[in-house]
Short mmCIF file of C-alpha atoms and ligand atoms in Angstrom, two decimals:
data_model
loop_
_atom_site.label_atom_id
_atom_site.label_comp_id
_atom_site.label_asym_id
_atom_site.label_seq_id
_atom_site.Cartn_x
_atom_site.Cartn_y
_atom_site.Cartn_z
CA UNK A 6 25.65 9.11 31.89
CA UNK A 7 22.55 10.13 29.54
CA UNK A 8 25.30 11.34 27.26
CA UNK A 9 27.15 8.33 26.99
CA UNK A 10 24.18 6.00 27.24
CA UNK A 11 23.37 7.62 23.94
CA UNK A 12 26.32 7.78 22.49
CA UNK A 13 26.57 3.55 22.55
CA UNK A 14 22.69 3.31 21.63
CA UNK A 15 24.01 4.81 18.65
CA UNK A 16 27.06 2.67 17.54
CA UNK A 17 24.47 0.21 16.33
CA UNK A 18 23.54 2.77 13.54
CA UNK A 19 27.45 2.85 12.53
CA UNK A 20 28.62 0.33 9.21
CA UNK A 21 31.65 -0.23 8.12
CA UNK A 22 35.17 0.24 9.33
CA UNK A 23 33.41 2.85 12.29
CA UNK A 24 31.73 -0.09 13.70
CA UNK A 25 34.23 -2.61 13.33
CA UNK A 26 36.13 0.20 15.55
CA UNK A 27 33.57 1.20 18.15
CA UNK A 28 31.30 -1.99 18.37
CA UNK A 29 34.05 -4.08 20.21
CA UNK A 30 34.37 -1.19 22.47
CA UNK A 31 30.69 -0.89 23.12
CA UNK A 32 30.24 -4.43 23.93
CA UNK A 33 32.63 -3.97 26.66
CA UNK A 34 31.45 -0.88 28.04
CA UNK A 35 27.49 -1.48 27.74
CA UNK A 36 27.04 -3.80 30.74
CA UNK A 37 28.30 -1.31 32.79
CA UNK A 38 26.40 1.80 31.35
CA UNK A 39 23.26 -0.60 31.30
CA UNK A 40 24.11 -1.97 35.24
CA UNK A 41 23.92 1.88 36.25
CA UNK A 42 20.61 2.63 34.52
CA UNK A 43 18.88 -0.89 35.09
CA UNK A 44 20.16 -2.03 37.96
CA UNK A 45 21.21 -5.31 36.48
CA UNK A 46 24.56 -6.11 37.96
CA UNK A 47 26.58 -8.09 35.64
CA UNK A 48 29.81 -8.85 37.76
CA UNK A 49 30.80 -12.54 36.74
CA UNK A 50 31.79 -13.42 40.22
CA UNK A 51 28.69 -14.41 42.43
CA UNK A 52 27.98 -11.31 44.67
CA UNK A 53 29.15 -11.32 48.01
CA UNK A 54 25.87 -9.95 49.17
CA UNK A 55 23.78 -13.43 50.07
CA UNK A 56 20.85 -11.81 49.58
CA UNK A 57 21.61 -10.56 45.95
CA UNK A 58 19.93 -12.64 43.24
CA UNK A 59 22.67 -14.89 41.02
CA UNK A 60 21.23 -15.48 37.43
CA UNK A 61 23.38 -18.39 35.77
CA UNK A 62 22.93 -17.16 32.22
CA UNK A 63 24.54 -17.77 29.06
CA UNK A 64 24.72 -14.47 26.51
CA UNK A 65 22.27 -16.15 23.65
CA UNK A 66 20.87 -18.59 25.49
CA UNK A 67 16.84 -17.21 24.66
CA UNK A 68 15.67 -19.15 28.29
CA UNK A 69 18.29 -16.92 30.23
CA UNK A 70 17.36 -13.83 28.11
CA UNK A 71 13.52 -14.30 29.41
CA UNK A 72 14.51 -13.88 32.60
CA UNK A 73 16.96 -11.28 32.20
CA UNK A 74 14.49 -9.15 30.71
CA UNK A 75 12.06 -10.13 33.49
CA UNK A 76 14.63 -8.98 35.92
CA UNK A 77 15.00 -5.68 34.11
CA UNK A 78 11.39 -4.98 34.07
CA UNK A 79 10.87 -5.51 37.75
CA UNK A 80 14.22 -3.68 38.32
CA UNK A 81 15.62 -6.63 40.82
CA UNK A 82 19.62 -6.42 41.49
CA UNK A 83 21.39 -9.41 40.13
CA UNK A 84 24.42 -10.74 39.68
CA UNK A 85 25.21 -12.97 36.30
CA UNK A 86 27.53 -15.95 36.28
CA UNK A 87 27.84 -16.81 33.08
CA UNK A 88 27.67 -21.05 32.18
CA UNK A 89 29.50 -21.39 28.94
CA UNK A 90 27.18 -23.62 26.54
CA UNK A 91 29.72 -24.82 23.80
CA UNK A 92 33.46 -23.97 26.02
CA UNK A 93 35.00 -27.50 27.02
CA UNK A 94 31.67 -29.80 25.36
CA UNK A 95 29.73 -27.14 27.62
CA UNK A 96 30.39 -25.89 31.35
CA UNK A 97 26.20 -26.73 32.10
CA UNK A 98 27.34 -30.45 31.62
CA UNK A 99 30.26 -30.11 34.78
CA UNK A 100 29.62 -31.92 38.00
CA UNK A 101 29.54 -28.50 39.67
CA UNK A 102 26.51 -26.91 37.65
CA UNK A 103 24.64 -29.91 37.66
CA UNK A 104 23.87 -29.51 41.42
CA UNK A 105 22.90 -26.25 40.27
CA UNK A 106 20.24 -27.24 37.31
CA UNK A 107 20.15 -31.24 37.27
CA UNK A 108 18.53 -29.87 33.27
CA UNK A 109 21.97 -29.21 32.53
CA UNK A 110 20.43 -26.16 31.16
CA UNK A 111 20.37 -22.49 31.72
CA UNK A 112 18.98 -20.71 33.46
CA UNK A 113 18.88 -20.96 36.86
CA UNK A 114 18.28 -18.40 39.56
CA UNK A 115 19.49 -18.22 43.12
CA UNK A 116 17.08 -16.13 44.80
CA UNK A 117 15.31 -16.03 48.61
CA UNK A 118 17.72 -18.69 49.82
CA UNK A 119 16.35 -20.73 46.73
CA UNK A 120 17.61 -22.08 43.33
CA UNK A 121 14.65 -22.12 40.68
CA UNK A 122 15.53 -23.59 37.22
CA UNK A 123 13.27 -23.20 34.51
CA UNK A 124 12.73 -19.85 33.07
CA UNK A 125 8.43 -19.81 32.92
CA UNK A 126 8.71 -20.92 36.12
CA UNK A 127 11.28 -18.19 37.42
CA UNK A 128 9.15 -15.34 36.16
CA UNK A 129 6.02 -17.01 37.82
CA UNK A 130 7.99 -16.84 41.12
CA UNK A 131 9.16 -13.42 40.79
CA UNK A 132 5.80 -12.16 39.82
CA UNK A 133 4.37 -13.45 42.69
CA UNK A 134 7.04 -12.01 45.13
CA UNK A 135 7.75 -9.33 43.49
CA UNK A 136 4.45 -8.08 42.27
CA UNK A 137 5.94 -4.53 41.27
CA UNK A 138 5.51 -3.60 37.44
CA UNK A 139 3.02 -6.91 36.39
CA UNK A 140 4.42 -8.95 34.20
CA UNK A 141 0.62 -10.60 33.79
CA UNK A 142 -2.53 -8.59 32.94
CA UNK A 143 -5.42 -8.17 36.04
CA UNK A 144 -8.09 -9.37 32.96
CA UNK A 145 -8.31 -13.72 33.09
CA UNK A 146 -8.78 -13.67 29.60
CA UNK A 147 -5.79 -11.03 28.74
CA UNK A 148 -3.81 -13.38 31.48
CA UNK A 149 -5.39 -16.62 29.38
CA UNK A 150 -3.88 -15.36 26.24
CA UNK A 151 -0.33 -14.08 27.60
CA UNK A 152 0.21 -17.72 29.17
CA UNK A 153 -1.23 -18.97 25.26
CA UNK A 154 1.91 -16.96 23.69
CA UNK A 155 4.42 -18.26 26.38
CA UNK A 156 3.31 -21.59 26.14
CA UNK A 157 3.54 -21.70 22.08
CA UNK A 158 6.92 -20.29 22.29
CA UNK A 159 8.41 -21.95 25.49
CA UNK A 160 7.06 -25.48 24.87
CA UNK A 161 6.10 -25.51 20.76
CA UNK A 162 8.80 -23.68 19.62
CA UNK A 163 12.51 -23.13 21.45
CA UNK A 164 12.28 -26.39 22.74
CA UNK A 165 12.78 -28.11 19.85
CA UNK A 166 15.43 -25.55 17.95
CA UNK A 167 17.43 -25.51 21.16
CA UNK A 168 21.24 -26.26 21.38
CA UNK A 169 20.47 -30.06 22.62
CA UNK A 170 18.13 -30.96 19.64
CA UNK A 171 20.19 -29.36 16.93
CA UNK A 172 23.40 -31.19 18.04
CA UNK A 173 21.47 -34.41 18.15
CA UNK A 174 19.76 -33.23 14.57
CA UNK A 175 23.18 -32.59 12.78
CA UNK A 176 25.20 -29.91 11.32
CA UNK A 177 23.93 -29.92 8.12
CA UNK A 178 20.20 -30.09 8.94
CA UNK A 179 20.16 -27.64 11.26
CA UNK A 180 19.50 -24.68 9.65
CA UNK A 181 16.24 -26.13 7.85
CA UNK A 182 15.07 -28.09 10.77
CA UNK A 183 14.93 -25.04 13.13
CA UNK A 184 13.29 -22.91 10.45
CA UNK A 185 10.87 -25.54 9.99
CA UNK A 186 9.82 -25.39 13.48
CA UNK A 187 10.10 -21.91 14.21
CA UNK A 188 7.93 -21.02 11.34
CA UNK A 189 5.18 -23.81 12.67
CA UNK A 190 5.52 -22.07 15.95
CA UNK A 191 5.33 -18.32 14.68
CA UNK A 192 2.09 -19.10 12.15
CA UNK A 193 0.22 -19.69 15.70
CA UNK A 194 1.66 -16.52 17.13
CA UNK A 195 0.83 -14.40 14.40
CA UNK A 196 -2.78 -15.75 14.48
CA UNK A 197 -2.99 -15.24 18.62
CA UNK A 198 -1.37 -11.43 18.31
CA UNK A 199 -4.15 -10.44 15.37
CA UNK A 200 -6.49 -10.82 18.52
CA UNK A 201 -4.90 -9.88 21.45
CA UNK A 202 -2.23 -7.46 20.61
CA UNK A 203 -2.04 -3.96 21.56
CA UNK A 204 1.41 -1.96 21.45
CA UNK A 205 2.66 -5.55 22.62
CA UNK A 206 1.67 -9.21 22.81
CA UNK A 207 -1.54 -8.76 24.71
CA UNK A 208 -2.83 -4.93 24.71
CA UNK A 209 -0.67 -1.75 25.55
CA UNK A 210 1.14 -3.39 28.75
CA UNK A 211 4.53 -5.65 28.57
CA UNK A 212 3.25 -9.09 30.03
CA UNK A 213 5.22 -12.26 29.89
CA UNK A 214 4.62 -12.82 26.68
CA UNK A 215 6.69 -10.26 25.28
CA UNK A 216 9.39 -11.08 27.48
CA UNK A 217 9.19 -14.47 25.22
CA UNK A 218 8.40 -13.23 21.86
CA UNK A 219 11.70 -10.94 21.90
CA UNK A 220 14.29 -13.67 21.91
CA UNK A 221 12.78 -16.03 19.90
CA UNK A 222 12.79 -13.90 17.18
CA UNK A 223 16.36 -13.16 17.47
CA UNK A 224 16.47 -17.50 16.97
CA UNK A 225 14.48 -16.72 13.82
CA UNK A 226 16.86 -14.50 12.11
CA UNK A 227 19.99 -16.64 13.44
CA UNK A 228 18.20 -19.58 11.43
CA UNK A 229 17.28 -17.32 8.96
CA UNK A 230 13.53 -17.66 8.54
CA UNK A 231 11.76 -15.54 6.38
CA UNK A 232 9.64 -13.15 8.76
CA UNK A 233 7.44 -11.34 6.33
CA UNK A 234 4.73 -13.27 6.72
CA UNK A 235 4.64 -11.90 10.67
CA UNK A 236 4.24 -8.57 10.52
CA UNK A 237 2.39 -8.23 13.87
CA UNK A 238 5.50 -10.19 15.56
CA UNK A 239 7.81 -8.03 13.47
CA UNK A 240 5.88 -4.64 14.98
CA UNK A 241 5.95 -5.70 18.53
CA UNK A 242 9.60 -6.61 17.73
CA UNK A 243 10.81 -3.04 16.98
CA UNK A 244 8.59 -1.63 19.40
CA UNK A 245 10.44 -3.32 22.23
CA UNK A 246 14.02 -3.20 20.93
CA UNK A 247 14.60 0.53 22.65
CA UNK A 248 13.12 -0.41 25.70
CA UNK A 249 16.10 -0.10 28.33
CA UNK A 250 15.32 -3.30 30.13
CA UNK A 251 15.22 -5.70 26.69
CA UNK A 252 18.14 -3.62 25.82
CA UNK A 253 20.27 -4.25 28.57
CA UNK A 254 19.33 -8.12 28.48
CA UNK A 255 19.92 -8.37 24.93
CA UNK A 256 22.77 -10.75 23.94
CA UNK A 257 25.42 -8.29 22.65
CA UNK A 258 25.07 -6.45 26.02
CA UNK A 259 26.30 -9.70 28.12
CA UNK A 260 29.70 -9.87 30.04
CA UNK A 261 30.00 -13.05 28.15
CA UNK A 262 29.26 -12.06 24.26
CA UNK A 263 31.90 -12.46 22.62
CA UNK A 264 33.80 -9.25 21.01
CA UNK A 265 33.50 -10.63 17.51
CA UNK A 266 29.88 -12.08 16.93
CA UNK A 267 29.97 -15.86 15.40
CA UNK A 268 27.67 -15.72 12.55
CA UNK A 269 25.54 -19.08 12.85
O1 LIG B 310 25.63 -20.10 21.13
C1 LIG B 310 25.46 -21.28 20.82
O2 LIG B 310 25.83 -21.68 19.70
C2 LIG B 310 24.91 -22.24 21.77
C3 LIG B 310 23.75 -22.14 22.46
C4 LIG B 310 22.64 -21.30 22.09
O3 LIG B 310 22.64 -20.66 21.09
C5 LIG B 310 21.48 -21.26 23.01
C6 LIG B 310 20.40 -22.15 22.55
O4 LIG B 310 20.38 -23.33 22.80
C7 LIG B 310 19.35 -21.52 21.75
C8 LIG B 310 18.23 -20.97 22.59
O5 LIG B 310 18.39 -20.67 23.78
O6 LIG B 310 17.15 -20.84 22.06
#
């Protein structure tokens, strides 16, 4: 399995005609490499097992990716049922769902007999029942400062870029009014990191924080924003993108990515 883990790690080094080949091939066959080495299960149906974890997630959704990597980290067993956010005017918006997340947003977790929406708040709850591999430093004012980064992303930043706001925003104002935003939001990060940064967001551990940082800054290249000016964010960035469990919860290693990326 080593072998062929590392043969697909690879294909993203390919160009040209080999990876127009042996990407769409790779996209199908990396859940299932990543589900044996991470444990994440990515079967679309909901598991049979009651007691196995159901993460209603959508492939770029940056909320669901949170908790994927979350889930990754603490190497929990899910399921994912993917919620389409743009098939049929979006499948969060049907009648179904909404007794899922009344938000109308992923994602939402069934776990314990419970259904938790809200992704800060999911990987609250499973650091507190599932205290294995911290997701929060022991230190209050390393802890201070990784809740600081969350909350500057979570609530300053991908809340007002997400899908809702940029539909209600416009097609062709889009673009500048997310990188306006996102490069308000990523000034403040930048400043935090010079302080508290390690290897990652806060010291040499991964905390929350990170688990945060990693998908918005796939939303900054989407929207294009110039990232130069964050080198800190960009370092952290790189660090983390061969770590198996932000691998496997990246968006082109979904059950629901598409086999030919949409470029906006
Ligand atoms: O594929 C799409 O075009 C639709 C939805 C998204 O991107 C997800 C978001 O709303 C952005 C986010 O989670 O930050």
């Amino acid at each position: 399995m080593g072998l062929l883990r590392n043969l697909v790690d690879r294909s993203i080094q390919f160009s040209g005609t080999a990876k127009q080949i042996w990407q769409p091939t790779c996209n199908r066959l990396l859940p299932s490499i990543y589900k044996m080495s991470t444990n994440a299960n990515v079967s679309v149906a909901p598991s049979h097992d009651a007691k196995q974890p159901i993460l209603y997630s959508y492939w770029r959704s940056s909320c669901s990716w949170r908790v994927r990597i979350a889930m990754n980290l603490k190497e929990i067993p899910y399921d994912i049922k993917p919620i389409s956010l743009i098939k049929s005017g979006g499948e969060q918006h049907c009648n179904e769902y909404r007794e899922v997340n009344p938000m109308e947003q992923v994602p939402a977790l069934q776990i314990d007999g419970h259904t938790l929406i809200e992704s800060v708040a999911i990987m609250h709850y499973l650091e507190e029942t599932r205290p294995q591999r911290p997701l929060l430093p022991q230190d209050v004012h390393k802890r201070a400062k990784v809740r600081e980064i969350v909350e500057i992303i979570c609530s300053g930043i991908q809340p007002l870029q997400n899908l809702i706001v940029l539909i209600h925003v416009g097609e062709e104002k889009k673009k500048e009014w997310a990188q306006h935003w996102i490069t308000r939001g990523f000034r403040a990060v930048e400043k935090a990191l010079s302080t508290s940064a390690g290897k990652y967001c806060v010291g040499d551990e991964i905390s929350m924080a990170d688990c945060c940082l990693v998908p918005q800054v796939f939303n900054a290249r989407r929207f294009h924003v110039d990232l130069r000016p964050y080198p800190i964010i960009l370092r952290i960035d790189r660090e983390l993108e061969s770590n198996p469990a932000f691998r496997a919860a990246h968006p082109s290693n979904q059950p629901d990515c598409p086999p030919e990326l949409p470029n906006k």
